[in-house]
Short mmCIF file of C-alpha atoms in Angstrom, two decimals:
data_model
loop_
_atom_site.label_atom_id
_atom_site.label_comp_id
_atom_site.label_asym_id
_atom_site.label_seq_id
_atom_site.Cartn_x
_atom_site.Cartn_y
_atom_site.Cartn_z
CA UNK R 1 27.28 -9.47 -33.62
CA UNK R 2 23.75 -10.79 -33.46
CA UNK R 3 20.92 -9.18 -31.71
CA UNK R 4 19.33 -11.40 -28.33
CA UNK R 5 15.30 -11.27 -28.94
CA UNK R 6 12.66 -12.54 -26.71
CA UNK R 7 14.72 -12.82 -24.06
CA UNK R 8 14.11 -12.31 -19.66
CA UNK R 9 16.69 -11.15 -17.80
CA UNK R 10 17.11 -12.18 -14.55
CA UNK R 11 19.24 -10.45 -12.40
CA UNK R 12 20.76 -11.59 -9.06
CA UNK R 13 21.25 -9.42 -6.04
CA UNK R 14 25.11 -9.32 -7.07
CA UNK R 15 24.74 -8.52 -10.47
CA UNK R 16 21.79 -5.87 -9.26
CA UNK R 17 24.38 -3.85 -7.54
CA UNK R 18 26.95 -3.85 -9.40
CA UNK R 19 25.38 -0.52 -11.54
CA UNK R 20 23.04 2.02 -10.16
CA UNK R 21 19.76 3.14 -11.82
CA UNK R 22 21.16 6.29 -13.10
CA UNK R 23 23.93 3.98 -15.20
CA UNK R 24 22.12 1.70 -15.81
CA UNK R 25 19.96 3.79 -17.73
CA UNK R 26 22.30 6.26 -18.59
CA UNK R 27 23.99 3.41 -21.23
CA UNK R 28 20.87 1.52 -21.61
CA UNK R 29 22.69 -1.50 -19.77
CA UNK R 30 22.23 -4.57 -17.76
CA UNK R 31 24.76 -7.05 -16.00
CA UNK R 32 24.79 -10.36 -17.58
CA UNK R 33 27.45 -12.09 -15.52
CA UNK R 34 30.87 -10.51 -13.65
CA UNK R 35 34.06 -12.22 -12.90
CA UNK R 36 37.67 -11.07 -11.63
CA UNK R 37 38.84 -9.42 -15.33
CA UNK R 38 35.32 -8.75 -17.07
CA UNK R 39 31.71 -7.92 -16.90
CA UNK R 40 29.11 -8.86 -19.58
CA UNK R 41 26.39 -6.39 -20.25
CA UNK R 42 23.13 -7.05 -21.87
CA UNK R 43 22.99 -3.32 -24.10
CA UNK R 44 19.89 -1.96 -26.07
CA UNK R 45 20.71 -2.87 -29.69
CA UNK R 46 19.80 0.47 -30.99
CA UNK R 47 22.87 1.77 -29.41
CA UNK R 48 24.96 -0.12 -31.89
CA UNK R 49 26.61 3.01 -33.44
CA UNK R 50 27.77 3.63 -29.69
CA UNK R 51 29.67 0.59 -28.84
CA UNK R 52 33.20 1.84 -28.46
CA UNK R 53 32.57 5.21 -26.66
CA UNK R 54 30.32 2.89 -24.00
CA UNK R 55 32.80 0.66 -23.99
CA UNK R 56 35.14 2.90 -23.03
CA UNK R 57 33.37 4.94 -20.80
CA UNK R 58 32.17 1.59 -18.57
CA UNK R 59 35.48 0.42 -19.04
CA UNK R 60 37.08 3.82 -17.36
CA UNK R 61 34.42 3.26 -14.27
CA UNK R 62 35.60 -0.04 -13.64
CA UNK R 63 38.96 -0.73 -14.71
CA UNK R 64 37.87 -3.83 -16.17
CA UNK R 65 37.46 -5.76 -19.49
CA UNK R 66 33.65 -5.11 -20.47
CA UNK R 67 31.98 -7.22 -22.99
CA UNK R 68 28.56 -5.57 -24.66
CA UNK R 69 25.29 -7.92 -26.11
CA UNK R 70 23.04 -6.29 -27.89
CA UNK R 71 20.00 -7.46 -27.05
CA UNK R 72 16.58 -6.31 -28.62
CA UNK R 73 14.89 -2.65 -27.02
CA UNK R 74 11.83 -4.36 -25.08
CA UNK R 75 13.58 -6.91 -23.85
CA UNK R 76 16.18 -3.97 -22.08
CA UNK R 77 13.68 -1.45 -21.25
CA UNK R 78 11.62 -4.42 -19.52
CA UNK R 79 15.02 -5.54 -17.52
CA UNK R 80 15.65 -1.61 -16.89
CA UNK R 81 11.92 -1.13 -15.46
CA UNK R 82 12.26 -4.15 -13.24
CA UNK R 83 15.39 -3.94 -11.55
CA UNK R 84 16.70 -0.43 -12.12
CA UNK R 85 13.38 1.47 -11.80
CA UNK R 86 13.39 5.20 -12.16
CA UNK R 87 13.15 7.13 -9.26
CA UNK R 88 11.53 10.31 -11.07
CA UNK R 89 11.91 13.30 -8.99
CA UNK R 90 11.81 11.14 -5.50
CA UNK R 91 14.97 10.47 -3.49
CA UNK R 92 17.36 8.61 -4.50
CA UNK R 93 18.45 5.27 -3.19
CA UNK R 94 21.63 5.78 -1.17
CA UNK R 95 24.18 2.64 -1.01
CA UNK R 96 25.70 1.45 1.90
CA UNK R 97 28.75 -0.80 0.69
CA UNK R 98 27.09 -4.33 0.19
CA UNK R 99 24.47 -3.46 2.78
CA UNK R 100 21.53 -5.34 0.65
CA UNK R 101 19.03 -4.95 3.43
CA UNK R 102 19.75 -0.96 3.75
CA UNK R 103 19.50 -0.91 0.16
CA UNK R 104 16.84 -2.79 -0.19
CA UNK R 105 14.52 -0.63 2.26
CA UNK R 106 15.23 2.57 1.13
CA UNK R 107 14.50 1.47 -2.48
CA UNK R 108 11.22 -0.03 -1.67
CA UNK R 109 10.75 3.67 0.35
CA UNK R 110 11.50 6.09 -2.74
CA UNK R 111 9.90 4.17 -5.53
CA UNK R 112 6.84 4.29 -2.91
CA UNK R 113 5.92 0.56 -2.05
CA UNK R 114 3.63 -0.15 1.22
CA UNK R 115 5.65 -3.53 2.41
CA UNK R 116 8.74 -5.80 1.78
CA UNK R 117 8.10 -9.64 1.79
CA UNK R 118 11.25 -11.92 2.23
CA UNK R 119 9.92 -15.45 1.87
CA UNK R 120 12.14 -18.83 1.79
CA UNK R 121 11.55 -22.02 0.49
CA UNK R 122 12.82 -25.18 -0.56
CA UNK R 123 15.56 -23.63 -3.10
CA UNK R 124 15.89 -20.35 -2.75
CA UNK R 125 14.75 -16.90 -1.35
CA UNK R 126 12.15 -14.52 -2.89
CA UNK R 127 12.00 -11.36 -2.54
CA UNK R 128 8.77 -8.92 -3.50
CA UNK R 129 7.15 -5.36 -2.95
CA UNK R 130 3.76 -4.60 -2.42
CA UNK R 131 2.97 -1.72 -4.63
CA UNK R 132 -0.08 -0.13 -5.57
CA UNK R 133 -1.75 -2.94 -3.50
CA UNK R 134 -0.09 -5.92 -5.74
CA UNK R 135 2.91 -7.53 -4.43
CA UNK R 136 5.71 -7.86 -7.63
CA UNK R 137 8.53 -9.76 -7.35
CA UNK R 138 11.94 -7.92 -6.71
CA UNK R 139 14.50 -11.14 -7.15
CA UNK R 140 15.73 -13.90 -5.54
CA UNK R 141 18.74 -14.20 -2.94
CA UNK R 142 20.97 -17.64 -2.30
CA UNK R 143 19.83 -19.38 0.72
CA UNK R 144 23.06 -19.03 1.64
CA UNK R 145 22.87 -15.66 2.62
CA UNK R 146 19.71 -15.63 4.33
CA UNK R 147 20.17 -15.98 7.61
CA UNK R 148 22.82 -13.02 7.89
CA UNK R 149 19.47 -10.99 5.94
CA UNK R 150 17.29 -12.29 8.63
CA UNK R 151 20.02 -10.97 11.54
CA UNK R 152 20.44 -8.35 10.08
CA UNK R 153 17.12 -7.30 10.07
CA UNK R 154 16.75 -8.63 13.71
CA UNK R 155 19.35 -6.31 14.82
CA UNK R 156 17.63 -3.09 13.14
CA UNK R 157 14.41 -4.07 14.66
CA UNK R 158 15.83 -4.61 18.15
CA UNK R 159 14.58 -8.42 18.06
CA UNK R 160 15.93 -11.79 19.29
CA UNK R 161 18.56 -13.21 16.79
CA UNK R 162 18.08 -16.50 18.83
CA UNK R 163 14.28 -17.20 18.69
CA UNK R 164 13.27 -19.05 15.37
CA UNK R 165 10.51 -20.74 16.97
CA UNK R 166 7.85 -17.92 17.59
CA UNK R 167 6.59 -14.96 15.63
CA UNK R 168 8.08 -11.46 16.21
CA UNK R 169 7.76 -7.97 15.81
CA UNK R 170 9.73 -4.92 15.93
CA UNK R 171 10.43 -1.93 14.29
CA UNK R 172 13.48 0.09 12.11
CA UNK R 173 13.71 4.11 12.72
CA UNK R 174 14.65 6.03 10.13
CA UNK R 175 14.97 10.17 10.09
CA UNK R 176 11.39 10.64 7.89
CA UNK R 177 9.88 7.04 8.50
CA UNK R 178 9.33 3.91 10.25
CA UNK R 179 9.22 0.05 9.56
CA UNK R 180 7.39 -2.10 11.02
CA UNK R 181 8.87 -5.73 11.07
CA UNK R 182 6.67 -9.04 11.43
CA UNK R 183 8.43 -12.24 11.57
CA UNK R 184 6.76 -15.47 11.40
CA UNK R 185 8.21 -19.14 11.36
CA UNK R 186 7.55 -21.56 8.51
CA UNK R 187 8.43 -24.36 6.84
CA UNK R 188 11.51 -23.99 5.33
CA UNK R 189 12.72 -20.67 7.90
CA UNK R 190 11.29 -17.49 9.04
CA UNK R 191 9.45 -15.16 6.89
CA UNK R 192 9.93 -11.23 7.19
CA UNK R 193 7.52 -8.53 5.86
CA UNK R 194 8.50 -4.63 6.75
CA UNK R 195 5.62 -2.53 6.34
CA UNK R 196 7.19 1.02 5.48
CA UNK R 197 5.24 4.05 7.89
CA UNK R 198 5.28 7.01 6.60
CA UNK R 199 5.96 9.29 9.99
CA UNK R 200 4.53 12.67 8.59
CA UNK R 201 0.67 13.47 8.33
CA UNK R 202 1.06 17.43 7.43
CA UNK R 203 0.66 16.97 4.20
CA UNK R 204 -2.94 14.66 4.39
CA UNK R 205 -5.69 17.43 3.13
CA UNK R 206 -9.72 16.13 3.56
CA UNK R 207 -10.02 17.68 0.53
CA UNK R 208 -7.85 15.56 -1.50
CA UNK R 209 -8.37 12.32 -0.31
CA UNK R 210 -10.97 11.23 -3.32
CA UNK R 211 -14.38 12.25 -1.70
CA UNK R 212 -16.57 14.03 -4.57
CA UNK R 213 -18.00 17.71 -3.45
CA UNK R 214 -20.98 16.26 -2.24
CA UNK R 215 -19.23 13.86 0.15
CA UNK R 216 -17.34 16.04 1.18
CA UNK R 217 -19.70 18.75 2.73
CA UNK R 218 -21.73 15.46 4.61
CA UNK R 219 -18.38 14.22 6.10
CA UNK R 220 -17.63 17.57 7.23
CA UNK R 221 -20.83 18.09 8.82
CA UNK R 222 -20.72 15.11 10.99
CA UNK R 223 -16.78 15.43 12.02
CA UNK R 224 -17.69 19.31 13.28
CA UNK R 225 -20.16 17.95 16.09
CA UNK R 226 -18.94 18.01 19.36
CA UNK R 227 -19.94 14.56 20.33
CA UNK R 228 -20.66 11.16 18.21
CA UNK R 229 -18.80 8.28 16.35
CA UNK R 230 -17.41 8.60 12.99
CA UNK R 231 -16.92 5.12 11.88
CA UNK R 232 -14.58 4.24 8.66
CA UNK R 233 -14.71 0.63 6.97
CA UNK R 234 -13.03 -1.44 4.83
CA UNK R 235 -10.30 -4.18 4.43
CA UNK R 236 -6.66 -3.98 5.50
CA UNK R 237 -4.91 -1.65 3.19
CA UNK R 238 -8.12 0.01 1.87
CA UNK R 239 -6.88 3.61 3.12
CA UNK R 240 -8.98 4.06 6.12
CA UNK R 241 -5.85 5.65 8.29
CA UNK R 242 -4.90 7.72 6.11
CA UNK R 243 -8.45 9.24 6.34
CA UNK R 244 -8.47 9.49 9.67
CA UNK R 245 -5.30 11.01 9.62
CA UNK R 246 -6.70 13.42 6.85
CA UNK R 247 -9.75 14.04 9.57
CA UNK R 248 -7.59 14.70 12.29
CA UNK R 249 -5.63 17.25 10.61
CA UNK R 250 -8.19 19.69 9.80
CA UNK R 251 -10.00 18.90 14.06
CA UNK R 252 -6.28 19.72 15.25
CA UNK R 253 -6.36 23.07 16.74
CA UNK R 254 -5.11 24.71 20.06
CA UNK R 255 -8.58 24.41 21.62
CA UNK R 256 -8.75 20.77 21.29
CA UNK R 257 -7.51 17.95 23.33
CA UNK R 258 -6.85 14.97 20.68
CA UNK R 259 -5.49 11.67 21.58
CA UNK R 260 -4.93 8.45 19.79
CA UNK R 261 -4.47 5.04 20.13
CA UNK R 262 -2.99 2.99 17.76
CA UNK R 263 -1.16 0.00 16.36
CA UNK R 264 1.13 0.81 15.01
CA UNK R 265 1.44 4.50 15.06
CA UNK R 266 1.33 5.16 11.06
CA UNK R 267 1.82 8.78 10.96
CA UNK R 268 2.46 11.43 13.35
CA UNK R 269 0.97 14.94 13.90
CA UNK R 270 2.10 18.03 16.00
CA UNK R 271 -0.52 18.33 18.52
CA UNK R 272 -1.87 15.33 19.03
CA UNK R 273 -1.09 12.72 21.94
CA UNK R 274 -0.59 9.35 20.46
CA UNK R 275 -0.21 5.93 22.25
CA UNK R 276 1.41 2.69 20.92
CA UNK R 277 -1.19 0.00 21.66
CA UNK R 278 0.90 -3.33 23.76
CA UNK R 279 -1.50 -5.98 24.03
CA UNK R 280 1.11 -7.74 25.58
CA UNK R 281 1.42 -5.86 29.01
CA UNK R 282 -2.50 -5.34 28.80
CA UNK R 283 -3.07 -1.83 27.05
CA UNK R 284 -5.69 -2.75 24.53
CA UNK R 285 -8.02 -0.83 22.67
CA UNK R 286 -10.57 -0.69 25.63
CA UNK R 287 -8.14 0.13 28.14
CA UNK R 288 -6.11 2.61 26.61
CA UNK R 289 -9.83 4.39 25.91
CA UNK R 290 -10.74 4.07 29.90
CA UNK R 291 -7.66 6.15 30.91
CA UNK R 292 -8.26 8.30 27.95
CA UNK R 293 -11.84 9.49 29.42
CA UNK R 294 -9.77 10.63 32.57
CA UNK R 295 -7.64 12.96 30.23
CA UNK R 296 -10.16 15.60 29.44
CA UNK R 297 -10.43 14.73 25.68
CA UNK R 298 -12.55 16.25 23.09
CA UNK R 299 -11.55 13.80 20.61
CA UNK R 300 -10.49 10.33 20.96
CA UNK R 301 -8.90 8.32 17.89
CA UNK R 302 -9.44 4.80 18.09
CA UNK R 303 -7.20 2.69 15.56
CA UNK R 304 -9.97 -0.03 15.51
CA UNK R 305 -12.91 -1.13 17.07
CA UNK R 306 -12.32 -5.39 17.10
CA UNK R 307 -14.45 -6.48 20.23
CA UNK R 308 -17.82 -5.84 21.70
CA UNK R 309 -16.12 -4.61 24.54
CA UNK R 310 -14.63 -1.65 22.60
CA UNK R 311 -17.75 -0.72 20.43
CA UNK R 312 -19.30 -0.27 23.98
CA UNK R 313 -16.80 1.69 24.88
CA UNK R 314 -16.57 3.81 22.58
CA UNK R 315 -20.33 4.45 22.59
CA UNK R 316 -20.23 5.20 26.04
CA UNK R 317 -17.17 8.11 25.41
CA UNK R 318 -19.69 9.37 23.02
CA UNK R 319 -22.41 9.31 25.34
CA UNK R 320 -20.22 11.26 27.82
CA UNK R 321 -19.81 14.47 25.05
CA UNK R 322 -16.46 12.94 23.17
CA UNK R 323 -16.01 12.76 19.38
CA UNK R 324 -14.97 9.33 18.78
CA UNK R 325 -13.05 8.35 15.47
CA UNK R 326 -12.12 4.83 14.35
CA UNK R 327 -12.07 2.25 11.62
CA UNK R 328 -14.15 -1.08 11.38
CA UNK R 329 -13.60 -3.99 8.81
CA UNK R 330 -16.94 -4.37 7.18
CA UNK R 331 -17.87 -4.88 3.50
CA UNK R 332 -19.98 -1.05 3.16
CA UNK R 333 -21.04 1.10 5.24
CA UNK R 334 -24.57 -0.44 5.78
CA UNK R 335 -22.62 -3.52 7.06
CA UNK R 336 -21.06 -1.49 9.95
CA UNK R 337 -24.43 -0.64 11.43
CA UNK R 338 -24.97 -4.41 11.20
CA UNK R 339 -21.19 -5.77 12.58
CA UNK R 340 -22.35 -3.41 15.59
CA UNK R 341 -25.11 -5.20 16.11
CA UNK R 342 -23.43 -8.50 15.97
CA UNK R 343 -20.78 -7.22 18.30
CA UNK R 344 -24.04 -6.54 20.78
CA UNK R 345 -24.24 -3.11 20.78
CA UNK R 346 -28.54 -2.03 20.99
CA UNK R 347 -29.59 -0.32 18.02
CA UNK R 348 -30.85 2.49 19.85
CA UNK R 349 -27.70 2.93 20.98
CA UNK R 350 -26.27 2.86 17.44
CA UNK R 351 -29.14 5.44 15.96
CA UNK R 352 -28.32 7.36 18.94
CA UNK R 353 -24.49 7.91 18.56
CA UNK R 354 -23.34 7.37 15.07
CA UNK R 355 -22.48 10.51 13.23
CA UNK R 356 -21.43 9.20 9.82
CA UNK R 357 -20.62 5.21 8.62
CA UNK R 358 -18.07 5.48 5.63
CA UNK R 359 -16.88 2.66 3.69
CA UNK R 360 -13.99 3.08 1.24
CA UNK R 361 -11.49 0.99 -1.22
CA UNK R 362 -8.37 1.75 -3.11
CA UNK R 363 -8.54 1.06 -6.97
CA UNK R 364 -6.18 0.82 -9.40
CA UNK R 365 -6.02 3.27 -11.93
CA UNK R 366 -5.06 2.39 -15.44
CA UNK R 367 -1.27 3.72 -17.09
CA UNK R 368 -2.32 6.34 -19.48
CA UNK R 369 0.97 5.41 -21.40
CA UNK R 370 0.17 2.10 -22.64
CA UNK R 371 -3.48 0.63 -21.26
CA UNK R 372 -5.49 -0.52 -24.42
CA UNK R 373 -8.85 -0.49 -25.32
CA UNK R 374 -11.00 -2.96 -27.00
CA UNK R 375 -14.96 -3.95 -27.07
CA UNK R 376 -16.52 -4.18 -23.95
CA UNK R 377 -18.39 -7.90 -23.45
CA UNK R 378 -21.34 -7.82 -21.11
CA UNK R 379 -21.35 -11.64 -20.41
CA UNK R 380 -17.89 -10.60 -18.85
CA UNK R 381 -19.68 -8.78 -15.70
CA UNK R 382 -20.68 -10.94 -13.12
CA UNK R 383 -23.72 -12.63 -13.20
CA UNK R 384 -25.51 -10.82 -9.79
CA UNK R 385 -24.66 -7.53 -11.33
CA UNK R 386 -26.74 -4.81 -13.54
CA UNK R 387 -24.79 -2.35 -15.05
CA UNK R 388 -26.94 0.56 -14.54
CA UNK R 389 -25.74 2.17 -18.37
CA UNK R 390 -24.64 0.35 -21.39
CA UNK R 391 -20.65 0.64 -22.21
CA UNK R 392 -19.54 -0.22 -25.70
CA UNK R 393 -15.87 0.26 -24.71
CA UNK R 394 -13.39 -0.36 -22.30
CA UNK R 395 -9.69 -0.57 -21.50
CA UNK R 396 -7.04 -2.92 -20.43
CA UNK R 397 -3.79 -3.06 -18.62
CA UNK R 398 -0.90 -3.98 -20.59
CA UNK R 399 2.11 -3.07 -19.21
CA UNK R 400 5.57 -1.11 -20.01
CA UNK R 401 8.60 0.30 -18.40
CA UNK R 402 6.30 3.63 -16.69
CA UNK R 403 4.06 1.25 -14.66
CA UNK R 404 6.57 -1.50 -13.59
CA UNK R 405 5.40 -3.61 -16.21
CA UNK R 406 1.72 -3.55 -14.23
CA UNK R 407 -0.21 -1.95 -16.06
CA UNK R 408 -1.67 0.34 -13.59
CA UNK R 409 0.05 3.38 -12.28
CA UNK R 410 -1.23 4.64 -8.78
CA UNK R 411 -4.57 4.32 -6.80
CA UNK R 412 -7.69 6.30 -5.59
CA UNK R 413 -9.86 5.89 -3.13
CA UNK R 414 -13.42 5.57 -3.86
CA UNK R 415 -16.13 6.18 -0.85
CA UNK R 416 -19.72 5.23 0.55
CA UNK R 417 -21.41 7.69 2.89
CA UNK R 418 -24.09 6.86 5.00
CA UNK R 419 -25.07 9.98 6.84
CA UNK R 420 -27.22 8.93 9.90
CA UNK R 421 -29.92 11.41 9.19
CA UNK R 422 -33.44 11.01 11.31
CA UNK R 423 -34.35 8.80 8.46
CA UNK R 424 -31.56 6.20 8.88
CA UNK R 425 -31.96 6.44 12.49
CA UNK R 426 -35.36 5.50 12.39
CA UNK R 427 -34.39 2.45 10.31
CA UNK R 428 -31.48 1.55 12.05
CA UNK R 429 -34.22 1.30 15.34
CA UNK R 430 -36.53 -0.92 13.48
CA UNK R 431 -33.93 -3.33 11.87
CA UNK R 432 -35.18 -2.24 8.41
CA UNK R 433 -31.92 -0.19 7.04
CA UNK R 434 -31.34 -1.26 3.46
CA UNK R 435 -28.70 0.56 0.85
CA UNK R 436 -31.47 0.54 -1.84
CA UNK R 437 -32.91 3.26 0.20
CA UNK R 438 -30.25 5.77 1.59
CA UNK R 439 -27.25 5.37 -0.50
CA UNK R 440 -28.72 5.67 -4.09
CA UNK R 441 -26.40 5.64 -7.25
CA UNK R 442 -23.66 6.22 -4.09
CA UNK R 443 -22.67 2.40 -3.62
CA UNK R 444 -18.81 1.73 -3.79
CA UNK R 445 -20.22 -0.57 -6.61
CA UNK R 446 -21.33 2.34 -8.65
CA UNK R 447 -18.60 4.05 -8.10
CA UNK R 448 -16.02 1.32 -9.17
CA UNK R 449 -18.62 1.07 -12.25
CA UNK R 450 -18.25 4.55 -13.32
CA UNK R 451 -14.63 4.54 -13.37
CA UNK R 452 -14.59 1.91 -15.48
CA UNK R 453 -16.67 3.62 -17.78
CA UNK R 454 -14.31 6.58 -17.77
CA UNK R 455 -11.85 4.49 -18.63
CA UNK R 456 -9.59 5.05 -15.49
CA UNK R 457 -9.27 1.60 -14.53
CA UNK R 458 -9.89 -2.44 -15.79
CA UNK R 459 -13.03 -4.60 -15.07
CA UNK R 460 -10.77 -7.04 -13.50
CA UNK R 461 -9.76 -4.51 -10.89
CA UNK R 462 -13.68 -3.35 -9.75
CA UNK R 463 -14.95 -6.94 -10.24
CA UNK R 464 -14.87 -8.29 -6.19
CA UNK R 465 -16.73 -5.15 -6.01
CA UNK R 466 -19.24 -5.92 -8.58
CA UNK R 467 -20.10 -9.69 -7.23
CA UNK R 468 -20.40 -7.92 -3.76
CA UNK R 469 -23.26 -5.93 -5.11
#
């Protein structure tokens, strides 16, 4: 029997399900193709000496006629990674019958990706997870079974099955989380993406979220005033909720009134009053914060501050003896003094209220089990940026069956504190506030760069950061 080399699998929903991870693995098997009397498997060639017993054993689980391939060990242990990925010590993925979607979601859920994307086109239907901030492609479905997906998943979400026409959202309950469903027409049909909410913020810790020592104390100091805004920035997905979240966990006590607004509501913590922002019926950011001021807060969480008619409310709550929290998309935390600006708040206003302007990101870190390191090329910076040490070395991502074929394995957040001291306040005032001069060798550049001389992620992975320097 010869051996199949350089070979990728690709395995259809049907032929996904017809093993589970934990056989899959078990054997060191993959579906190749099923009918009524026999199933094909691709097996790992170094198995050869254990042919017959697998044989039998598969054969005794299905009562059918099994055929085994041998195939060569990294071309298995690739198809294993992709389609029957471990689950490690995380719950595993319980099967409802042929319920794809219900399999599908709680999947995505244990092996700890942040959305789903179902997208058609012309042919067929793809089907990818967003994890560690990439989106990898899961597999493909027949067009002829996705509309009953996209029902299905209308159902769940308590959505119209008849409107194609406009976008929609809704959202899937389970017992220990939540998904948020956007649909949006297109071309060729209706595209889903369920963003999986994790309900439970008890276990968030300020300590642990990736702010050094130093940070740590200066945050701290400006979340235990009494009044002020603490103001976190970055792009979608950079972590700033889960900060917020971290922040309101340790302000939660009996003393305090906390409430929240929100879209959607990400996590959820004993103690706290939280309110699902509806645009639609007119509770918007601002709104929801002028009933909140007749609720005898202490602290008000804002979910994000997207108008000038927010930022000026939420200076005036801060005005009035409130600790204001929220999140702003800027670039760093210099630019949020200057999006305030722009957004027509006064600067005196600004120097007057702001406790603390943090800026964060989410990198990357390298897989320690098979990232690769070769000669570091300074031409390959960009060309804006100065490396402020020499590196000889660095390392790259290369992929293997513990990182999902990625190359990276997990994220951390990296941060940039701006304390408004007396200083910054001054400069904020006289339009003269520059990084250069209050966040020295702190800039999320610098950070990224310091990583990557550590070796704990790629160049490619810091380099937007590097050309924003």
């Amino acid at each position: 029997m010869n051996t199949i080399r350089n070979q990728h699998i690709k395995l259809t929903i049907q032929l996904q399900q017809i093993i589970t991870s934990d056989v899959a693995h078990h054997f060191c098997i993959v579906p190749k193709s099923v009918s009524n009397e026999t199933i094909v498997f691709y097996i790992n060639e170094s198995k050869k000496n254990e042919f017959e017993s697998i044989k039998r054993e598969i054969k005794f689980i299905f009562n059918k006629n099994i055929i085994l391939e041998p195939v060569h060990t990294d071309t298995i242990n690739k198809a294993l990674s992709i389609y029957y990925r471990k689950q490690d010590d995380k719950p595993k993925v319980t099967t409802y019958g042929n319920d794809f979607l219900e399999v599908l979601i709680l999947e995505a859920k244990s092996i700890q990706a942040s959305d789903i994307h179902i997208e058609i086109y012309e042919e067929d239907v793809r089907v990818r997870l967003r994890i560690d901030g990439q989106l990898i492609e899961k597999n493909h479905i027949k067009k002829e079974n996705y509309l009953e997906l996209i029902n299905q998943i209308k159902i769940k979400s308590n959505l119209d099955i008849t409107e194609k026409r406009l976008p929609q959202d809704g959202r899937i309950e389970y017992d220990s989380f939540d998904v948020r469903v956007s649909i949006l027409p297109t071309h060729h049909g209706e595209k889903v993406v369920m963003r999986i909410l994790s309900r439970d913020a008890s276990h968030l810790d300020i300590n642990q979220l990736g702010l050094e020592v130093d940070e740590v104390e200066l945050y701290l100091d400006a979340v235990k005033k009494t009044n002020g805004i603490i103001l976190i920035s970055g792009p979608t997905g950079s972590g700033k909720t889960t900060t917020l979240y971290g922040t309101l966990k340790f302000l939660n006590d009996i003393k305090r009134n906390i409430v929240t607004v929100e879209d959607p509501i990400e996590y959820t913590l004993k103690g706290i009053n939280q309110v699902q922002l509806k645009e639609n019926i007119g509770l918007t950011f601002a709104s929801a914060l002028r009933s909140f001021l007749r609720q005898d807060p202490d602290i008000i969480m804002l979910g994000e501050i997207r108008d000038g008619e927010t930022a000026q409310m939420a200076i005036r709550a801060s005005l009035t003896g409130h600790l204001v929290l929220s999140t702003i998309h800027t670039n760093s935390a210099i630019g949020t003094i200057s999006r305030l600006i722009d957004m027509g708040v006064p600067s005196f206003l600004i120097a007057e209220t702001i406790n603390i302007s943090v800026a964060q990101r989410l990198v990357r870190t390298l897989c320690e089990n098979c990232k690769n390191q070769v000669v570091f090329k300074s031409e390959d910076l960009p060309q804006s940026y100065r490396a402020p040490i020499e590196i000889k070395k660095h390392y790259l991502p290369v992929g293997c069956d513990q990182c999902y074929h990625t190359g990276y394995k997990g994220r951390r957040a990296i941060y940039e504190i701006l304390p408004i001291t007396k200083a910054v306040s001054e400069a904020i005032k006289s339009n003269t506030l520059e990084s250069s001069n209050f966040i020295e060798n702190k800039t999320l550049s610098d950070k990224a760069f310091a990583l990557l001389i550590k070796g704990e992620t790629s160049l490619d992975e810091i380099y937007p950061m590097l050309i924003n320097t």
